Short mmCIF file of C-alpha atoms and ligand atoms in Angstrom, two decimals:
data_model
loop_
_atom_site.label_atom_id
_atom_site.label_comp_id
_atom_site.label_asym_id
_atom_site.label_seq_id
_atom_site.Cartn_x
_atom_site.Cartn_y
_atom_site.Cartn_z
CA MET T 1 103.78 119.18 123.44
CA GLY T 2 105.63 122.11 121.24
CA GLU T 3 104.02 124.74 120.57
CA ALA T 4 103.68 127.43 117.43
CA VAL T 5 102.09 130.81 116.78
CA VAL T 6 101.60 131.96 113.17
CA ARG T 7 99.91 135.19 112.05
CA LEU T 8 99.03 135.64 108.38
CA ASP T 9 99.09 139.42 106.80
CA PRO T 10 97.46 139.17 103.56
CA ALA T 11 98.86 142.04 102.77
CA ASN T 12 102.34 140.09 103.52
CA VAL T 13 103.16 138.13 100.56
CA VAL T 14 105.62 136.20 98.75
CA GLY T 15 103.44 136.30 95.15
CA PRO T 16 100.93 135.02 92.43
CA LEU T 17 101.23 130.92 92.96
CA PRO T 18 103.00 129.55 89.81
CA ARG T 19 100.85 126.48 88.48
CA ARG T 20 103.84 125.06 87.59
CA LEU T 21 104.75 123.88 90.89
CA PHE T 22 102.43 121.01 90.87
CA GLY T 23 104.16 119.30 87.81
CA SER T 24 105.06 116.01 88.06
CA PHE T 25 107.46 113.71 85.38
CA VAL T 26 107.00 110.50 83.14
CA GLU T 27 110.31 108.92 82.25
CA HIS T 28 111.07 105.96 80.18
CA LEU T 29 111.75 104.31 83.51
CA GLY T 30 110.61 101.08 85.41
CA ARG T 31 107.15 100.92 84.74
CA CYS T 32 106.34 104.16 84.78
CA VAL T 33 105.17 104.35 80.86
CA TYR T 34 105.12 100.39 79.81
CA THR T 35 102.06 98.94 81.81
CA GLY T 36 102.26 102.84 84.07
CA ILE T 37 100.45 105.09 81.76
CA TYR T 38 100.18 103.29 78.71
CA GLU T 39 99.00 99.23 78.52
CA PRO T 40 97.58 98.56 75.13
CA ASP T 41 96.04 95.03 76.26
CA HIS T 42 94.73 96.77 79.68
CA PRO T 43 90.90 96.33 79.96
CA ALA T 44 90.88 99.74 80.72
CA ALA T 45 93.01 101.27 77.47
CA ASP T 46 91.71 103.79 75.33
CA ALA T 47 92.16 103.76 71.75
CA LEU T 48 95.44 105.20 72.00
CA GLY T 49 96.52 102.24 74.52
CA PHE T 50 96.79 104.70 77.66
CA ARG T 51 95.14 103.39 80.58
CA THR T 52 92.07 105.30 81.47
CA ASP T 53 91.99 104.49 85.07
CA VAL T 54 95.46 105.62 85.58
CA ALA T 55 94.29 108.67 83.39
CA GLU T 56 91.59 109.39 86.04
CA LEU T 57 93.74 109.19 89.39
CA VAL T 58 96.50 111.66 87.22
CA ARG T 59 93.62 114.30 87.09
CA GLU T 60 92.55 113.83 90.11
CA LEU T 61 96.26 114.04 91.49
CA GLY T 62 96.22 117.25 89.79
CA PRO T 63 99.69 118.00 88.23
CA THR T 64 99.84 120.58 86.13
CA THR T 65 102.88 120.01 83.75
CA VAL T 66 104.46 116.69 83.08
CA ARG T 67 108.00 116.75 82.25
CA TYR T 68 109.33 113.76 79.48
CA PRO T 69 111.10 111.61 78.58
CA GLY T 70 113.65 111.83 81.28
CA GLY T 71 115.78 111.73 83.36
CA ASN T 72 118.89 109.59 82.65
CA PHE T 73 116.92 108.05 79.96
CA VAL T 74 117.16 111.27 77.80
CA SER T 75 120.58 111.47 77.62
CA GLY T 76 120.90 108.46 75.21
CA TYR T 77 117.13 109.10 73.51
CA ARG T 78 116.98 109.44 70.05
CA TRP T 79 113.73 111.15 69.48
CA GLU T 80 113.13 109.70 65.71
CA ASP T 81 112.76 106.25 67.42
CA GLY T 82 109.52 107.18 68.87
CA VAL T 83 107.31 108.46 66.23
CA GLY T 84 105.91 107.38 63.31
CA PRO T 85 103.88 103.72 63.02
CA ARG T 86 104.21 101.67 65.79
CA GLU T 87 105.41 98.88 63.97
CA ARG T 88 108.53 100.46 62.15
CA ARG T 89 109.89 101.52 65.94
CA PRO T 90 113.31 100.20 66.18
CA VAL T 91 114.23 98.21 69.80
CA ARG T 92 116.93 99.89 71.30
CA PHE T 93 119.28 99.09 74.37
CA ASP T 94 118.78 102.02 76.62
CA ALA T 95 122.25 102.36 77.86
CA ALA T 96 121.20 104.68 81.00
CA TRP T 97 118.83 101.93 82.89
CA GLN T 98 120.71 99.16 81.17
CA THR T 99 117.23 97.94 79.92
CA VAL T 100 115.37 97.55 76.28
CA GLU T 101 113.52 100.48 75.13
CA THR T 102 110.47 99.69 72.36
CA ASN T 103 109.82 103.24 71.89
CA GLN T 104 106.26 102.15 71.52
CA VAL T 105 105.26 105.37 73.66
CA GLY T 106 107.35 108.72 71.82
CA THR T 107 106.90 112.51 71.55
CA ASP T 108 103.60 112.25 69.90
CA ASP T 109 101.87 109.70 71.92
CA PHE T 110 103.29 111.61 75.17
CA VAL T 111 101.88 114.68 73.95
CA ASP T 112 98.11 113.30 73.26
CA TRP T 113 98.39 111.69 76.57
CA ALA T 114 99.31 114.85 78.38
CA ARG T 115 96.38 117.21 76.41
CA GLY T 116 93.98 114.45 77.39
CA VAL T 117 94.78 114.56 80.84
CA GLY T 118 95.03 118.07 80.56
CA VAL T 119 98.47 118.98 81.79
CA GLU T 120 101.22 120.75 80.23
CA PRO T 121 104.06 118.81 78.38
CA MET T 122 107.79 119.89 79.25
CA LEU T 123 110.04 118.24 77.14
CA ALA T 124 114.04 117.74 77.32
CA VAL T 125 116.23 117.35 74.53
CA ASN T 126 119.23 114.95 75.02
CA LEU T 127 122.65 116.77 75.60
CA GLY T 128 124.35 113.62 76.92
CA THR T 129 124.81 111.67 73.50
CA ARG T 130 123.96 114.44 70.88
CA GLY T 131 123.93 118.21 70.68
CA VAL T 132 122.41 121.31 68.45
CA THR T 133 121.08 119.69 65.48
CA GLU T 134 119.42 117.22 67.24
CA ALA T 135 117.97 119.51 69.62
CA LEU T 136 116.87 121.88 66.79
CA ASP T 137 115.33 118.52 64.89
CA LEU T 138 113.14 118.01 67.80
CA LEU T 139 112.16 121.25 68.20
CA GLU T 140 111.07 121.78 64.71
CA TYR T 141 109.31 118.15 64.69
CA CYS T 142 107.44 119.40 67.69
CA ASN T 143 106.26 123.10 66.98
CA GLY T 144 106.97 123.74 63.42
CA ARG T 145 104.30 125.01 61.36
CA PRO T 146 103.38 122.54 58.49
CA GLY T 147 105.73 123.44 54.97
CA THR T 148 109.14 121.85 56.56
CA ALA T 149 110.51 118.51 56.59
CA LEU T 150 109.99 117.91 60.25
CA ALA T 151 107.06 119.51 60.49
CA ASP T 152 105.74 118.10 57.79
CA GLN T 153 106.89 114.39 58.94
CA ARG T 154 104.86 115.34 62.14
CA ALA T 155 101.98 115.96 60.17
CA ALA T 156 102.36 113.20 58.18
CA ASN T 157 102.48 111.09 61.90
CA GLY T 158 98.76 112.49 62.65
CA HIS T 159 99.87 115.83 63.97
CA ARG T 160 98.62 118.37 61.92
CA GLU T 161 98.78 120.96 64.29
CA PRO T 162 102.08 122.24 66.11
CA HIS T 163 102.53 120.40 69.93
CA ASP T 164 103.37 124.08 71.14
CA VAL T 165 105.64 122.72 73.45
CA ARG T 166 106.69 126.09 75.52
CA ILE T 167 108.94 124.96 78.17
CA TRP T 168 112.38 122.79 77.38
CA CYS T 169 114.92 121.25 79.61
CA LEU T 170 118.27 121.73 78.15
CA GLY T 171 119.40 118.07 78.63
CA ASN T 172 119.59 116.50 82.45
CA GLU T 173 121.95 116.04 84.98
CA MET T 174 124.81 116.97 83.31
CA ASP T 175 126.71 117.23 85.97
CA GLY T 176 126.79 113.94 87.48
CA PRO T 177 129.21 111.79 86.26
CA TRP T 178 126.37 108.80 86.01
CA GLN T 179 124.73 110.94 83.48
CA LEU T 180 125.40 109.48 79.61
CA GLY T 181 127.70 112.11 77.90
CA HIS T 182 128.63 113.89 81.47
CA LYS T 183 130.03 117.08 80.74
CA THR T 184 132.51 119.44 83.15
CA ALA T 185 130.50 122.86 83.86
CA GLU T 186 132.70 124.64 81.12
CA GLU T 187 131.67 121.80 78.12
CA TYR T 188 127.73 121.52 79.41
CA ALA T 189 127.69 125.24 79.65
CA ARG T 190 129.40 125.87 76.01
CA LEU T 191 126.75 123.51 74.63
CA ALA T 192 123.60 124.75 76.87
CA GLU T 193 124.52 127.86 75.60
CA GLU T 194 124.41 127.11 71.75
CA THR T 195 121.62 124.65 71.86
CA ALA T 196 119.47 127.51 73.71
CA ARG T 197 120.92 130.18 71.36
CA ALA T 198 119.89 128.14 68.34
CA MET T 199 116.32 127.13 69.68
CA ARG T 200 115.61 130.93 70.26
CA ARG T 201 116.38 131.28 66.39
CA LEU T 202 113.72 129.46 65.91
CA ASP T 203 111.03 130.56 68.53
CA GLY T 204 112.78 133.34 71.08
CA SER T 205 109.23 132.74 73.27
CA LEU T 206 110.24 129.64 74.72
CA GLU T 207 111.13 128.97 78.05
CA LEU T 208 114.52 127.10 78.58
CA VAL T 209 115.57 125.15 81.40
CA ALA T 210 119.17 125.33 81.99
CA CYS T 211 120.43 122.16 83.95
CA GLY T 212 121.50 122.90 87.61
CA SER T 213 123.17 120.56 90.37
CA SER T 214 121.83 117.22 90.63
CA ASN T 215 121.47 117.51 94.56
CA ARG T 216 123.06 119.56 96.64
CA ALA T 217 125.72 117.45 98.01
CA MET T 218 127.32 117.29 94.57
CA PRO T 219 130.59 118.54 94.78
CA THR T 220 130.38 121.17 91.82
CA PHE T 221 127.29 122.84 93.56
CA GLY T 222 127.52 126.39 93.64
CA VAL T 223 130.04 126.57 91.00
CA TRP T 224 128.02 124.72 88.73
CA GLU T 225 125.56 126.92 88.70
CA ARG T 226 128.09 130.07 88.39
CA THR T 227 129.32 128.54 85.15
CA VAL T 228 126.52 127.79 83.56
CA LEU T 229 124.51 130.93 83.86
CA ASP T 230 127.81 132.94 83.17
CA ARG T 231 127.55 131.96 79.90
CA CYS T 232 123.81 131.28 79.78
CA PHE T 233 122.14 134.01 81.62
CA GLU T 234 120.53 135.86 78.90
CA LEU T 235 119.57 132.73 76.94
CA VAL T 236 117.46 131.00 79.71
CA ASP T 237 114.76 131.85 82.07
CA HIS T 238 115.38 128.90 84.90
CA ILE T 239 118.08 126.74 86.20
CA SER T 240 117.40 123.32 87.38
CA ALA T 241 117.22 121.99 90.78
CA HIS T 242 116.91 118.02 91.80
CA ALA T 243 116.54 116.58 95.10
CA TYR T 244 115.89 113.08 96.68
CA TYR T 245 115.16 111.99 100.42
CA GLU T 246 115.46 109.30 102.66
CA PRO T 247 116.22 108.72 105.89
CA VAL T 248 119.82 108.32 106.00
CA ASP T 249 121.17 105.38 108.47
CA GLY T 250 117.41 105.09 110.12
CA ASP T 251 117.55 109.50 110.78
CA VAL T 252 113.77 109.99 110.84
CA ASP T 253 113.93 112.86 112.46
CA SER T 254 116.67 114.11 110.12
CA PHE T 255 114.34 113.15 107.48
CA LEU T 256 111.01 114.54 108.79
CA ALA T 257 113.18 117.94 108.32
CA SER T 258 114.12 117.23 105.00
CA SER T 259 112.17 120.37 103.99
CA GLU T 260 115.33 122.39 105.19
CA ASP T 261 117.83 120.99 102.42
CA MET T 262 115.34 122.05 99.87
CA HIS T 263 115.10 125.48 101.41
CA ARG T 264 118.75 125.52 101.12
CA PHE T 265 119.39 124.33 98.05
CA ILE T 266 116.99 126.69 96.49
CA ASP T 267 118.69 129.77 98.31
CA GLY T 268 122.15 128.71 97.07
CA VAL T 269 120.75 128.74 93.36
CA VAL T 270 119.16 132.35 93.83
CA ALA T 271 121.87 133.33 95.58
CA THR T 272 124.17 132.12 92.49
CA ALA T 273 121.74 133.67 89.86
CA ASP T 274 121.20 136.94 91.94
CA HIS T 275 124.99 137.47 91.77
CA LEU T 276 125.48 137.04 88.47
CA ALA T 277 122.76 139.76 87.72
CA ALA T 278 124.29 141.62 89.82
CA VAL T 279 127.69 141.60 87.74
CA ARG T 280 125.44 142.23 85.08
CA ARG T 281 123.42 145.49 86.42
CA SER T 282 120.35 143.43 85.09
CA ASP T 283 117.33 142.94 86.54
CA LYS T 284 116.96 139.44 84.86
CA ARG T 285 115.80 137.30 87.25
CA ILE T 286 116.56 133.82 86.64
CA THR T 287 113.92 131.20 88.35
CA VAL T 288 114.89 127.98 89.80
CA SER T 289 112.96 125.04 87.81
CA PHE T 290 112.70 122.36 90.95
CA ASP T 291 112.15 119.52 87.75
CA GLU T 292 113.10 116.47 90.28
CA TRP T 293 111.98 116.08 93.81
CA ASN T 294 110.29 113.43 96.17
CA VAL T 295 111.25 111.10 98.68
CA TRP T 296 113.29 107.89 97.24
CA PHE T 297 114.96 105.02 99.23
CA GLN T 298 118.22 104.98 97.46
CA GLN T 299 120.35 103.09 100.27
CA ARG T 300 117.73 100.51 100.49
CA SER T 301 117.42 100.04 96.49
CA SER T 302 121.14 99.78 96.57
CA ASP T 303 120.71 96.99 98.87
CA GLY T 304 118.04 95.06 97.23
CA GLY T 305 118.64 95.13 93.27
CA ALA T 306 119.06 97.04 90.23
CA ILE T 307 116.79 100.79 89.97
CA GLY T 308 114.68 100.42 86.59
CA GLY T 309 113.54 96.92 87.05
CA ASP T 310 110.60 95.81 85.14
CA ASP T 311 108.45 95.56 88.13
CA GLN T 312 109.11 97.92 90.64
CA VAL T 313 106.72 100.01 92.62
CA SER T 314 107.64 102.65 95.37
CA VAL T 315 106.01 101.91 98.63
CA TYR T 316 105.46 104.89 100.55
CA ASP T 317 104.12 105.28 103.93
CA VAL T 318 102.75 108.12 106.55
CA THR T 319 106.18 109.34 107.30
CA ASP T 320 106.61 109.79 103.40
CA ALA T 321 103.91 111.80 103.02
CA VAL T 322 104.46 114.32 105.94
CA VAL T 323 107.63 114.80 104.15
CA VAL T 324 106.41 114.95 100.81
CA GLY T 325 104.03 117.54 101.96
CA SER T 326 106.71 119.58 103.91
CA LEU T 327 108.32 119.76 100.17
CA LEU T 328 105.53 121.16 98.67
CA ILE T 329 105.37 123.57 101.47
CA THR T 330 108.76 124.99 101.03
CA LEU T 331 108.46 124.84 97.35
CA LEU T 332 105.26 127.43 98.28
CA GLN T 333 107.52 129.62 100.23
CA HIS T 334 109.68 130.13 97.23
CA ALA T 335 106.73 130.81 94.79
CA ASP T 336 108.80 133.91 93.91
CA ARG T 337 111.74 132.40 92.53
CA VAL T 338 110.72 128.95 91.81
CA ALA T 339 108.81 128.79 88.75
CA ALA T 340 108.64 124.99 88.20
CA ALA T 341 108.48 121.58 90.05
CA CYS T 342 108.29 118.38 89.31
CA GLN T 343 107.46 115.46 91.67
CA ALA T 344 109.53 112.79 90.40
CA GLN T 345 108.18 110.32 89.06
CA LEU T 346 104.31 109.97 88.40
CA VAL T 347 103.59 106.03 88.38
CA ASN T 348 105.21 103.39 90.12
CA LEU T 349 108.76 103.81 90.63
CA LEU T 350 109.06 106.86 92.75
CA GLY T 351 105.45 107.69 91.95
CA PRO T 352 102.04 109.02 93.86
CA ILE T 353 100.25 106.26 91.88
CA SER T 354 101.10 102.73 91.47
CA THR T 355 99.57 99.68 88.87
CA ARG T 356 99.51 96.42 88.45
CA PRO T 357 99.71 94.84 84.37
CA GLY T 358 96.16 93.93 83.82
CA GLY T 359 95.16 94.76 87.10
CA PRO T 360 93.93 97.81 89.20
CA ALA T 361 95.97 101.34 89.80
CA TRP T 362 96.11 102.81 93.42
CA ARG T 363 97.12 106.15 95.37
CA GLN T 364 100.27 106.15 97.28
CA SER T 365 100.41 107.91 100.67
CA ILE T 366 102.08 110.50 99.23
CA PHE T 367 99.31 111.07 96.41
CA HIS T 368 96.83 112.57 98.88
CA PRO T 369 99.17 116.03 100.45
CA PHE T 370 99.88 116.39 96.50
CA ALA T 371 96.50 115.95 95.41
CA LEU T 372 94.90 118.49 98.21
CA THR T 373 98.00 120.84 97.73
CA SER T 374 97.53 121.01 94.37
CA ARG T 375 93.79 121.48 94.69
CA TYR T 376 93.69 124.22 97.18
CA ALA T 377 96.36 126.18 96.74
CA ARG T 378 94.97 128.75 95.12
CA GLY T 379 95.85 132.90 94.36
CA THR T 380 98.29 134.53 96.14
CA VAL T 381 101.25 132.80 98.61
CA LEU T 382 101.25 134.57 101.62
CA ARG T 383 104.42 134.96 104.02
CA PRO T 384 103.36 134.19 107.27
CA LEU T 385 104.70 134.89 110.30
CA VAL T 386 106.01 131.90 111.86
CA ARG T 387 107.31 131.36 115.87
CA SER T 388 107.54 127.64 116.44
CA ASP T 389 109.56 125.98 119.08
CA ARG T 390 112.38 124.52 117.77
CA ILE T 391 113.73 120.47 117.75
CA GLU T 392 116.77 119.00 117.33
CA THR T 393 118.31 116.76 114.22
CA THR T 394 121.23 115.31 113.54
CA ARG T 395 121.91 116.67 110.20
CA TYR T 396 120.52 120.49 109.71
CA GLY T 397 120.89 121.07 113.98
CA PRO T 398 117.40 122.62 115.69
CA VAL T 399 114.52 123.47 113.23
CA ASP T 400 111.20 124.65 113.48
CA GLN T 401 108.77 122.06 114.74
CA LEU T 402 106.10 123.75 112.49
CA VAL T 403 106.30 123.98 108.59
CA ALA T 404 103.77 126.53 106.97
CA THR T 405 102.67 128.40 104.75
CA ALA T 406 99.21 129.42 103.13
CA THR T 407 97.71 131.24 100.13
CA LEU T 408 94.50 133.64 99.32
CA ASP T 409 92.38 133.12 96.34
CA SER T 410 91.09 137.01 95.99
CA GLU T 411 88.00 135.42 94.28
CA THR T 412 86.67 133.41 96.79
CA ALA T 413 88.28 135.31 100.18
CA GLN T 414 89.65 131.76 101.15
CA ILE T 415 92.43 131.07 103.06
CA ALA T 416 94.13 127.76 102.49
CA VAL T 417 96.81 126.62 105.53
CA PHE T 418 99.31 124.44 104.71
CA ALA T 419 101.19 122.84 107.84
CA VAL T 420 103.17 120.39 108.80
CA ASN T 421 104.20 118.85 112.69
CA ARG T 422 107.77 117.83 112.34
CA SER T 423 107.73 116.27 115.47
CA ARG T 424 108.04 112.57 115.72
CA THR T 425 107.05 112.25 119.36
CA ALA T 426 105.47 115.74 120.21
CA GLU T 427 102.10 117.19 119.54
CA LEU T 428 101.86 120.75 118.17
CA ALA T 429 99.61 123.56 119.74
CA LEU T 430 99.06 125.72 117.25
CA THR T 431 97.35 129.11 117.35
CA LEU T 432 96.63 131.34 114.11
CA ASP T 433 95.58 134.04 113.44
CA VAL T 434 94.63 136.64 110.32
CA ALA T 435 95.95 140.17 110.66
CA PRO T 436 93.00 142.86 110.32
CA PRO T 437 92.93 144.66 107.43
CA LEU T 438 94.65 148.00 106.83
CA PRO T 439 93.08 151.29 106.46
CA GLY T 440 90.80 151.13 102.77
CA GLN T 441 91.03 147.39 102.42
CA ALA T 442 88.26 145.41 101.88
CA ALA T 443 88.65 141.95 104.02
CA PRO T 444 86.49 139.32 105.86
CA ALA T 445 85.87 140.33 109.59
CA GLN T 446 85.25 136.82 110.32
CA TYR T 447 86.06 133.43 109.32
CA ARG T 448 84.76 130.00 109.55
CA LEU T 449 86.63 126.55 109.51
CA ALA T 450 85.76 125.36 105.90
CA GLU T 451 87.80 121.97 105.99
CA HIS T 452 90.71 120.80 107.70
CA VAL T 453 91.89 117.22 106.63
CA THR T 454 95.15 115.42 107.36
CA VAL T 455 97.55 112.98 106.64
CA HIS T 456 98.50 111.43 110.00
CA ASP T 457 98.33 107.76 111.74
CA ASP T 458 99.25 106.27 115.11
CA ASP T 459 101.34 103.94 112.92
CA PRO T 460 103.76 106.19 110.95
CA GLY T 461 104.66 102.96 108.59
CA ALA T 462 100.87 102.58 107.65
CA HIS T 463 101.22 102.35 103.71
CA ASN T 464 98.09 101.39 100.83
CA THR T 465 98.69 98.22 98.72
CA GLU T 466 96.76 96.61 95.92
CA GLN T 467 94.81 94.86 98.58
CA GLU T 468 94.22 97.83 101.14
CA PRO T 469 94.43 100.51 98.99
CA ASP T 470 92.64 103.54 101.68
CA ARG T 471 94.40 102.41 104.28
CA VAL T 472 96.01 105.53 104.08
CA VAL T 473 94.09 108.53 103.07
CA ALA T 474 93.70 112.05 104.22
CA ARG T 475 91.31 112.57 107.19
CA PRO T 476 89.42 115.02 109.01
CA GLY T 477 91.68 117.12 111.37
CA SER T 478 90.16 118.78 114.33
CA SER T 479 90.21 122.37 115.03
CA SER T 480 88.43 125.77 116.00
CA VAL T 481 88.20 129.22 114.22
CA ARG T 482 86.63 132.24 116.31
CA GLY T 483 86.97 135.71 114.39
CA ARG T 484 90.38 135.40 112.88
CA VAL T 485 91.62 132.53 115.01
CA LEU T 486 92.51 129.39 114.31
CA ARG T 487 93.34 126.82 116.83
CA ALA T 488 94.59 123.25 116.29
CA VAL T 489 96.77 120.30 117.84
CA LEU T 490 98.93 119.09 115.23
CA PRO T 491 99.73 115.30 116.20
CA PRO T 492 103.53 113.87 116.00
CA ALA T 493 104.56 113.45 112.23
CA SER T 494 101.45 114.95 110.26
CA TRP T 495 100.87 117.07 107.25
CA HIS T 496 97.45 119.30 107.07
CA CYS T 497 95.23 121.32 105.05
CA ILE T 498 93.32 123.39 106.80
CA ARG T 499 90.52 126.13 105.09
CA LEU T 500 89.28 129.29 106.00
CA ALA T 501 86.40 130.71 104.43
CA PRO T 502 84.81 134.04 104.97
CA VAL T 503 81.99 134.58 107.25
CA GLU T 504 79.47 137.01 104.95
CA PRO T 505 77.92 139.51 106.82
CA SER T 506 74.60 138.75 107.73
O1 LIG O 1 114.00 110.03 88.60
C1 LIG O 1 114.90 109.49 88.41
C2 LIG O 1 116.29 109.47 87.83
O2 LIG O 1 117.06 110.23 89.22
C3 LIG O 1 116.67 110.31 87.15
O3 LIG O 1 116.17 109.51 85.81
C4 LIG O 1 117.54 111.02 87.18
O4 LIG O 1 117.42 112.78 86.43
C5 LIG O 1 117.90 111.54 88.40
O5 LIG O 1 119.27 110.73 88.72
#
């Protein structure tokens, strides 16, 4: 059995938790939109054609921000096709995913859906096949006050009030040769600079995300960020990062340590941005928008057929859920420099929610760590001191067996601990204590266990299906709390959410 000791000091903090860390992503890809969130003929469809059973699961999942409409899709997208009367919208070939796009869902529809499920829309403009004009047009259409042609067009389409979209992505993965309109770093930097400058002329208070690297293994990683931020430093707020993880050649031990890569990725981007700040003698801190991340079996799909096909539902097992939980922990650990993050995607392909056309919707295993982290991570992210046994991985060398973070909700004084035992074979004995308050600091003298839930299974390949949708759920974990000390034994490959509540003095 491995051992780990954690000390939480409420005075040692990463910073306030940005709620946008719990973002998600709806792309016109596979069945995310059509027969995912939208299916007008479904018995559970609302008046706008959106599935209420899916909307209910989205509310339970708890994403805060949802990025739209892509992804690779946005790089060939003409937003004008997706607005106005549905019967007049053109059907087009989507060159990104090589499929047919009916445009029955577009920007207005997505914003309606987003507001309905209580999430903030995050829109991307097409900087692949299009440029400054179209980005400005979309911005005016969405956010303009009635009285100009495009804002009036929106009003005529049933949305008099501006959509007031605050956060915008300047294209998608423009560093990737697979991207429609792929560009060199210089070419993209120039276009992003001009687009950002023009968009800011319409609204100086927008938050803009420049494209960073599609993953940390891209040959241009680092140089891309430097080139883009060198031009756009004053014009953008965030730079994106994307990462998908899978067991490469069956190496599950390294897969369970995937958060190591995310951690190094964030550190690398932050170092690059801060170097540019130093050169400028600037106090500005560019933050990371980790606006695509998840487990994705690309090896498996390249063996087994084209992505973007019509009936794709990603099936996630317990190991995948543990990895997703550890990636969320990593995002929380970097809450001071990651301002937003989007799990890609929301429904069906790569989604925590699955649907059958005309049939039910159900939760994948990865739904649970996301929903619980979004629900219980509140307030301030603490910076725990962690001393953990190490385990060997082929890909990342020796890594801590324990990954952990915690948040402190100052309103309730509750502490939520999120922890993963990364070992596939060994249990982990965890001892966690909360440091006594500093002199003059009000803090509870004792805690009690409010709840401990875990995602773990003796069969790490267990997964949910339409027939058995609750095969994998979060179950009660076992731990004890005495005074300010928590003890728990974490089974191999397990994710945990442990909540400590203050004991009121009697
Ligand atoms: O999320 C699936 C795809 O992965 C996105 O469209 C693209 O941006 C990334 O490569």
